[in-house]
mmCIF file of C-alpha atoms in Angstrom:
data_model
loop_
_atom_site.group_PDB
_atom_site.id
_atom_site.type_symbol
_atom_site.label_atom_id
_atom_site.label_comp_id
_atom_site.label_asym_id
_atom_site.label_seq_id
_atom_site.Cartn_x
_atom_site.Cartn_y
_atom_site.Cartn_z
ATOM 1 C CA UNK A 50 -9.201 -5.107 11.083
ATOM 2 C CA UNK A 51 -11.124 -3.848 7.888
ATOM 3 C CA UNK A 52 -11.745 -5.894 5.277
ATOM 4 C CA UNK A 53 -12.678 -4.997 1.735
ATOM 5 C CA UNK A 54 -14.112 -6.364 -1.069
ATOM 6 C CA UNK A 55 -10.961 -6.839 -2.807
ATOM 7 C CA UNK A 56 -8.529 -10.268 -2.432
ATOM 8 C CA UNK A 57 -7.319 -9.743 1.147
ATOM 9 C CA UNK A 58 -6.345 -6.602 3.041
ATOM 10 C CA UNK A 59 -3.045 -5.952 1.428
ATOM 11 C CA UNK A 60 -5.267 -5.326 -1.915
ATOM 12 C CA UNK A 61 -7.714 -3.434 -0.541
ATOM 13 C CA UNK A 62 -4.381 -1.461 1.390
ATOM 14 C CA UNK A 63 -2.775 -0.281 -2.028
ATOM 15 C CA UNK A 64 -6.548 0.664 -3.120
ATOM 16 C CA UNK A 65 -6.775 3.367 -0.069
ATOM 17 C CA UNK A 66 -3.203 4.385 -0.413
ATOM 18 C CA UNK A 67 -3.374 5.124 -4.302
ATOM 19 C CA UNK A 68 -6.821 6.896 -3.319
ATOM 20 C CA UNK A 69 -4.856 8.920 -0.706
ATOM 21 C CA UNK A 70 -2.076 10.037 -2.759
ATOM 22 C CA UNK A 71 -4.341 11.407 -5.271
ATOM 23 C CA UNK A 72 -6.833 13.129 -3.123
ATOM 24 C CA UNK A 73 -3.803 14.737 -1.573
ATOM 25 C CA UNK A 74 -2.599 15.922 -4.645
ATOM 26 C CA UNK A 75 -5.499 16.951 -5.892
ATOM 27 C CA UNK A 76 -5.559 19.062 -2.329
ATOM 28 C CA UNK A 77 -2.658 20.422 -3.008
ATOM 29 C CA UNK A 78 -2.863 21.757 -6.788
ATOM 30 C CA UNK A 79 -2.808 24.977 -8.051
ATOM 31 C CA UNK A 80 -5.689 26.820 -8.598
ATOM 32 C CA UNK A 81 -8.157 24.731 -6.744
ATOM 33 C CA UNK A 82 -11.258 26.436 -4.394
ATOM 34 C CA UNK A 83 -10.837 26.346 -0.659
ATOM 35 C CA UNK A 84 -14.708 24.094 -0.920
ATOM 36 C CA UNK A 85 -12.646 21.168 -3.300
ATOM 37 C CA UNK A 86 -8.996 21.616 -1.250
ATOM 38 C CA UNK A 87 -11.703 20.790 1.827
ATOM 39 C CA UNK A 88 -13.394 17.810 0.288
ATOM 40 C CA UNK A 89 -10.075 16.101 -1.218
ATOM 41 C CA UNK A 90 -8.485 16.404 2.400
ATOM 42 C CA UNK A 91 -11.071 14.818 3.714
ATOM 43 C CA UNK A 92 -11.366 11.657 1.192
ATOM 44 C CA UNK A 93 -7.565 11.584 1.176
ATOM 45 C CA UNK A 94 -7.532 11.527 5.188
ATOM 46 C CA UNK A 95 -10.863 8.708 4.926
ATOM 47 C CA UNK A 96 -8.437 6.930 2.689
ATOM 48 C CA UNK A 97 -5.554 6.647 5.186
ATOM 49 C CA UNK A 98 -7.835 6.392 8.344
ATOM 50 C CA UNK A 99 -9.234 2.898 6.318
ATOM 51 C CA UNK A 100 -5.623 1.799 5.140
ATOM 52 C CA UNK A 101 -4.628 1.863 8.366
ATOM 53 C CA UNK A 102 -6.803 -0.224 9.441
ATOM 54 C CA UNK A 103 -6.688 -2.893 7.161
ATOM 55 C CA UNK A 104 -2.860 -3.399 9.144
ATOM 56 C CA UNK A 105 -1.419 -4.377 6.035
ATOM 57 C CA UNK A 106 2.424 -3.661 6.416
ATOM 58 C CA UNK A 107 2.876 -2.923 2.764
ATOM 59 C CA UNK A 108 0.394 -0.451 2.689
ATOM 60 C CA UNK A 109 1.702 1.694 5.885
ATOM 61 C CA UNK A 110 5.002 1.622 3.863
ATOM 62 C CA UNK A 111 3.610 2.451 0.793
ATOM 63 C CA UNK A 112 1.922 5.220 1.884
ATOM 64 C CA UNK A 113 4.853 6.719 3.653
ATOM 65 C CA UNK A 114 6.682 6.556 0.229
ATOM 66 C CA UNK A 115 4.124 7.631 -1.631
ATOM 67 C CA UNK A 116 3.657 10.693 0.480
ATOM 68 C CA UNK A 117 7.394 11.734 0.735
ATOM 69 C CA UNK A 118 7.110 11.569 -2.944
ATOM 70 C CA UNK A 119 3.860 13.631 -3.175
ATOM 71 C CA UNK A 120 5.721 16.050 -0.878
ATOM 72 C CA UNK A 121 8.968 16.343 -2.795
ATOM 73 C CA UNK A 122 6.851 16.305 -6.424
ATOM 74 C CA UNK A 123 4.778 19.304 -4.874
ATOM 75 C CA UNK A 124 7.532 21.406 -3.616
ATOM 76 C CA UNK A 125 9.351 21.149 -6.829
ATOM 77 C CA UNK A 126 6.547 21.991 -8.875
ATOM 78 C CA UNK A 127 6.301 24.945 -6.956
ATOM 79 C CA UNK A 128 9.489 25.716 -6.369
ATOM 80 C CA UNK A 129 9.902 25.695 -10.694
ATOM 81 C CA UNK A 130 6.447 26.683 -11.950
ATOM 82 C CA UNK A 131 6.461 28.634 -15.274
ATOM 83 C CA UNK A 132 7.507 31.544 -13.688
ATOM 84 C CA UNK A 133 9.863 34.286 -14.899
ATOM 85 C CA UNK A 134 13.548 33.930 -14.421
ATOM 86 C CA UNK A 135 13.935 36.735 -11.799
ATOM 87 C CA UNK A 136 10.951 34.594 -9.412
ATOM 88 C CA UNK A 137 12.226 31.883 -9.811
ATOM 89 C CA UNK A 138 14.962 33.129 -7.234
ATOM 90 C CA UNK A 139 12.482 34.525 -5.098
ATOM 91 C CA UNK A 140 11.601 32.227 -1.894
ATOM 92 C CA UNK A 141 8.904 30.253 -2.953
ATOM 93 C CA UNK A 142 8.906 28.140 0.141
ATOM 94 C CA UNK A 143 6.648 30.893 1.864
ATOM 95 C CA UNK A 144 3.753 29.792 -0.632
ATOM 96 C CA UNK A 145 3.854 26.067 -0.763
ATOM 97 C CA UNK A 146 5.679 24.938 3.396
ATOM 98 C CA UNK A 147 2.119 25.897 4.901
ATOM 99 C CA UNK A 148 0.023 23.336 2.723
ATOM 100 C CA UNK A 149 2.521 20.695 3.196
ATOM 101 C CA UNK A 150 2.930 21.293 7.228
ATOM 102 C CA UNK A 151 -1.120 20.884 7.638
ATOM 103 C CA UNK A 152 -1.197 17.481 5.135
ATOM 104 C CA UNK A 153 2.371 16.087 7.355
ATOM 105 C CA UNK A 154 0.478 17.175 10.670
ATOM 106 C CA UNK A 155 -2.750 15.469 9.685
ATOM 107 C CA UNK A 156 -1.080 12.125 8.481
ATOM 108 C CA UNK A 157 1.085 12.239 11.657
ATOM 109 C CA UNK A 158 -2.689 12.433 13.696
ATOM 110 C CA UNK A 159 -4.498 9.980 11.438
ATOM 111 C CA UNK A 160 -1.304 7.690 12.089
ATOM 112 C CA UNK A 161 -1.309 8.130 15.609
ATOM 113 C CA UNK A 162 -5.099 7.647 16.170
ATOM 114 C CA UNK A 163 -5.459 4.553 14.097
ATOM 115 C CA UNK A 164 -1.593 2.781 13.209
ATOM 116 C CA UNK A 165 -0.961 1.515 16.203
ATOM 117 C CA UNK A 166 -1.624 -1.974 15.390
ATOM 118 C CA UNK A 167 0.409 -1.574 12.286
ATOM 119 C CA UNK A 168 3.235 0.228 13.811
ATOM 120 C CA UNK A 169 3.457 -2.774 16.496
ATOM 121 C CA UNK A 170 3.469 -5.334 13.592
ATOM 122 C CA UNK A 171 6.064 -2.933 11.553
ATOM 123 C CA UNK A 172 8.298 -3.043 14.810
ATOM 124 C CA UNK A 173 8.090 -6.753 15.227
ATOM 125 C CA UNK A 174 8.623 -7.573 11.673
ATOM 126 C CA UNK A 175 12.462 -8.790 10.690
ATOM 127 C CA UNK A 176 13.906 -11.148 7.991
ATOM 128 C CA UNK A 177 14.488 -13.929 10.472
ATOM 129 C CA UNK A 178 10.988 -13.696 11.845
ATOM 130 C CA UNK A 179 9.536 -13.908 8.616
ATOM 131 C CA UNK A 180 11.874 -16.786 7.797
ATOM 132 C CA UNK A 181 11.231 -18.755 10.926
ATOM 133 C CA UNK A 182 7.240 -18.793 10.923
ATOM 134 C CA UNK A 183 5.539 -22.018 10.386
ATOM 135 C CA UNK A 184 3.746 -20.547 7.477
ATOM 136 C CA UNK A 185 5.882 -18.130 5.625
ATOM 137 C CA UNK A 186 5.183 -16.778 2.525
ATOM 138 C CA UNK A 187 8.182 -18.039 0.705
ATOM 139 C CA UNK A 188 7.268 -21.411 1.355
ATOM 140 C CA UNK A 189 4.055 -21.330 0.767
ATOM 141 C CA UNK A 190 4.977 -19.922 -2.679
ATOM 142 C CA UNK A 191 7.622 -23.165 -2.904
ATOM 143 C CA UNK A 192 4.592 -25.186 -2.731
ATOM 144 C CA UNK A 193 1.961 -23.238 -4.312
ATOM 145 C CA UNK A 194 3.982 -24.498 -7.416
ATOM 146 C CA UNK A 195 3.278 -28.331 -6.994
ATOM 147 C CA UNK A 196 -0.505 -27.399 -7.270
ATOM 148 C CA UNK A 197 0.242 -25.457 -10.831
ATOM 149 C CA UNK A 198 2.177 -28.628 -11.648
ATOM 150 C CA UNK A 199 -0.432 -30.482 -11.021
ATOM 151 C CA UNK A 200 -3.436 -28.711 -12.601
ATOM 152 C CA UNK A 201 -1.446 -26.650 -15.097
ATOM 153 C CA UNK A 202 -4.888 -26.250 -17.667
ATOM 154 C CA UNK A 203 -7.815 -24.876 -15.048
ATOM 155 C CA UNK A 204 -5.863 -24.580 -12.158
ATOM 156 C CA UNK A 205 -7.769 -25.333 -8.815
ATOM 157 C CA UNK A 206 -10.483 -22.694 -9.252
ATOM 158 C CA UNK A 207 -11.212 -19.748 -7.481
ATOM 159 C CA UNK A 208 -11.673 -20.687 -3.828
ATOM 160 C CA UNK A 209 -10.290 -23.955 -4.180
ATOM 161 C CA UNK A 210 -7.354 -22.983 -3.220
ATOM 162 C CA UNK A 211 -7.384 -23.787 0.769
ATOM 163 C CA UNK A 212 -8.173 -27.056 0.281
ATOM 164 C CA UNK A 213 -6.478 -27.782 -2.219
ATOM 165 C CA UNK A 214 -3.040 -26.841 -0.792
ATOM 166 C CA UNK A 215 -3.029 -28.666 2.581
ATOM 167 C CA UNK A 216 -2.671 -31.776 0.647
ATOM 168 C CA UNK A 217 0.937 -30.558 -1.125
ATOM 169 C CA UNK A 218 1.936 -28.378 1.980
ATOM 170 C CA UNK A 219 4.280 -29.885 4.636
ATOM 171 C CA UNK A 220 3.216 -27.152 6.960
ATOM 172 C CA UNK A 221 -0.648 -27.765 7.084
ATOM 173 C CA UNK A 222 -0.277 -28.865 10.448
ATOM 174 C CA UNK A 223 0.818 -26.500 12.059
ATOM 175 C CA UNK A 224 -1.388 -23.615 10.099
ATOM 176 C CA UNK A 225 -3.099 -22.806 7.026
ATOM 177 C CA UNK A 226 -2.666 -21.166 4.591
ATOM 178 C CA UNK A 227 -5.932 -19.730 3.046
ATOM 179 C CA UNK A 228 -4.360 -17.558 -0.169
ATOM 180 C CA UNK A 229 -0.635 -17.441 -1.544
ATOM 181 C CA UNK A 230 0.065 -13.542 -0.521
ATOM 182 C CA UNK A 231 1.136 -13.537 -4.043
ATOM 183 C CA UNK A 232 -1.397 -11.809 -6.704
ATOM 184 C CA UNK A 233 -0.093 -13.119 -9.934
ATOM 185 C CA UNK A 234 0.751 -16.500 -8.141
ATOM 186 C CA UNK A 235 -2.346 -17.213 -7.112
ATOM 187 C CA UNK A 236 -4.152 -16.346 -10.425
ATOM 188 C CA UNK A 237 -2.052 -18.963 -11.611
ATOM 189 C CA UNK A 238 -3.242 -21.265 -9.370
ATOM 190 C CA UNK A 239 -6.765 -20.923 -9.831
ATOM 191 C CA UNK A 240 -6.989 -20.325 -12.653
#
């Protein structure tokens, strides 16, 4: 896996995706030379090779939203551009389908050459599994609360966290839990 120089994975995930989405968009506006179309496709696809590979779950599903978004935004701002009345009957789809067909074939290669280990997890992943791990988040958030109970000024400090939590968690024997998989939770609890 990748790791970035954010939190954990999942943050540095939604930085790549949100850099993806806008690089593609930027790709895909109006007016824009073939040179800068070029080099936005090619940060955007950077973006989603490294997102990928962080195999965050969240951020293969964001990006699939966020890209069936982008699509659907692009098409119908194309589709209703200031244009007069009489054009805007006119098939527009001629203009703006061959863009989008090159940005869904590239996703569908960068997803195919790198997303394998996130498309395994995604097709592994259910309720009850999540439910039925050792270590899930939901009770690792249960607990997480106990340490803001007990240090409800400072917290535990940043980094603290790992050891302080295997004193209030019932599950520390069986794993640990190194972060709460919970960004607003755990600035609570360290700081």
């Amino acid at each position: 896996t990748v790791l970035g120089p954010l939190l954990n994975p999942n943050s540095y995930a939604a930085l790549l995706v949100s850099g993806s989405i806008v690089a593609a968009g930027l790709a895909l506006g109006a007016g824009q030379p073939v040179g800068l179309r070029v080099g936005w496709s090619g940060a955007g696809l950077l973006c989603v090779g490294v997102a990928l590979l962080t195999l965050s779950r969240g951020g293969a599903i964001a990006l699939i939203v966020g890209l069936v978004v982008l699509i659907a935004v692009t098409a119908a701002q194309r589709t209703w551009r200031n244009a007069p009345e009489q054009e805007r009957h006119s098939p527009r789809w001629r203009t703006s389908a061959p863009p989008l067909v090159i940005v869904a074939c590239a996703f569908a290669l960068v997803v195919y050459g790198s997303g394998s280990g996130v498309g395994g997890q995604l097709s592994r992943m259910s309720l009850q599994s999540e439910l039925s791990a050792p270590a899930n988040k939901f009770e690792v958030w249960r607990a997480s609360t106990k340490l803001i109970s007990e240090h409800p000024w400072l917290g535990v400090g940043r980094g603290g966290f790992e050891t302080a939590f295997t004193r209030v968690y019932p599950g520390s024997a069986s794993g640990i839990a190194s972060h709460v998989e919970n960004e607003y939770l755990q600035t609570v609890v360290d700081f």
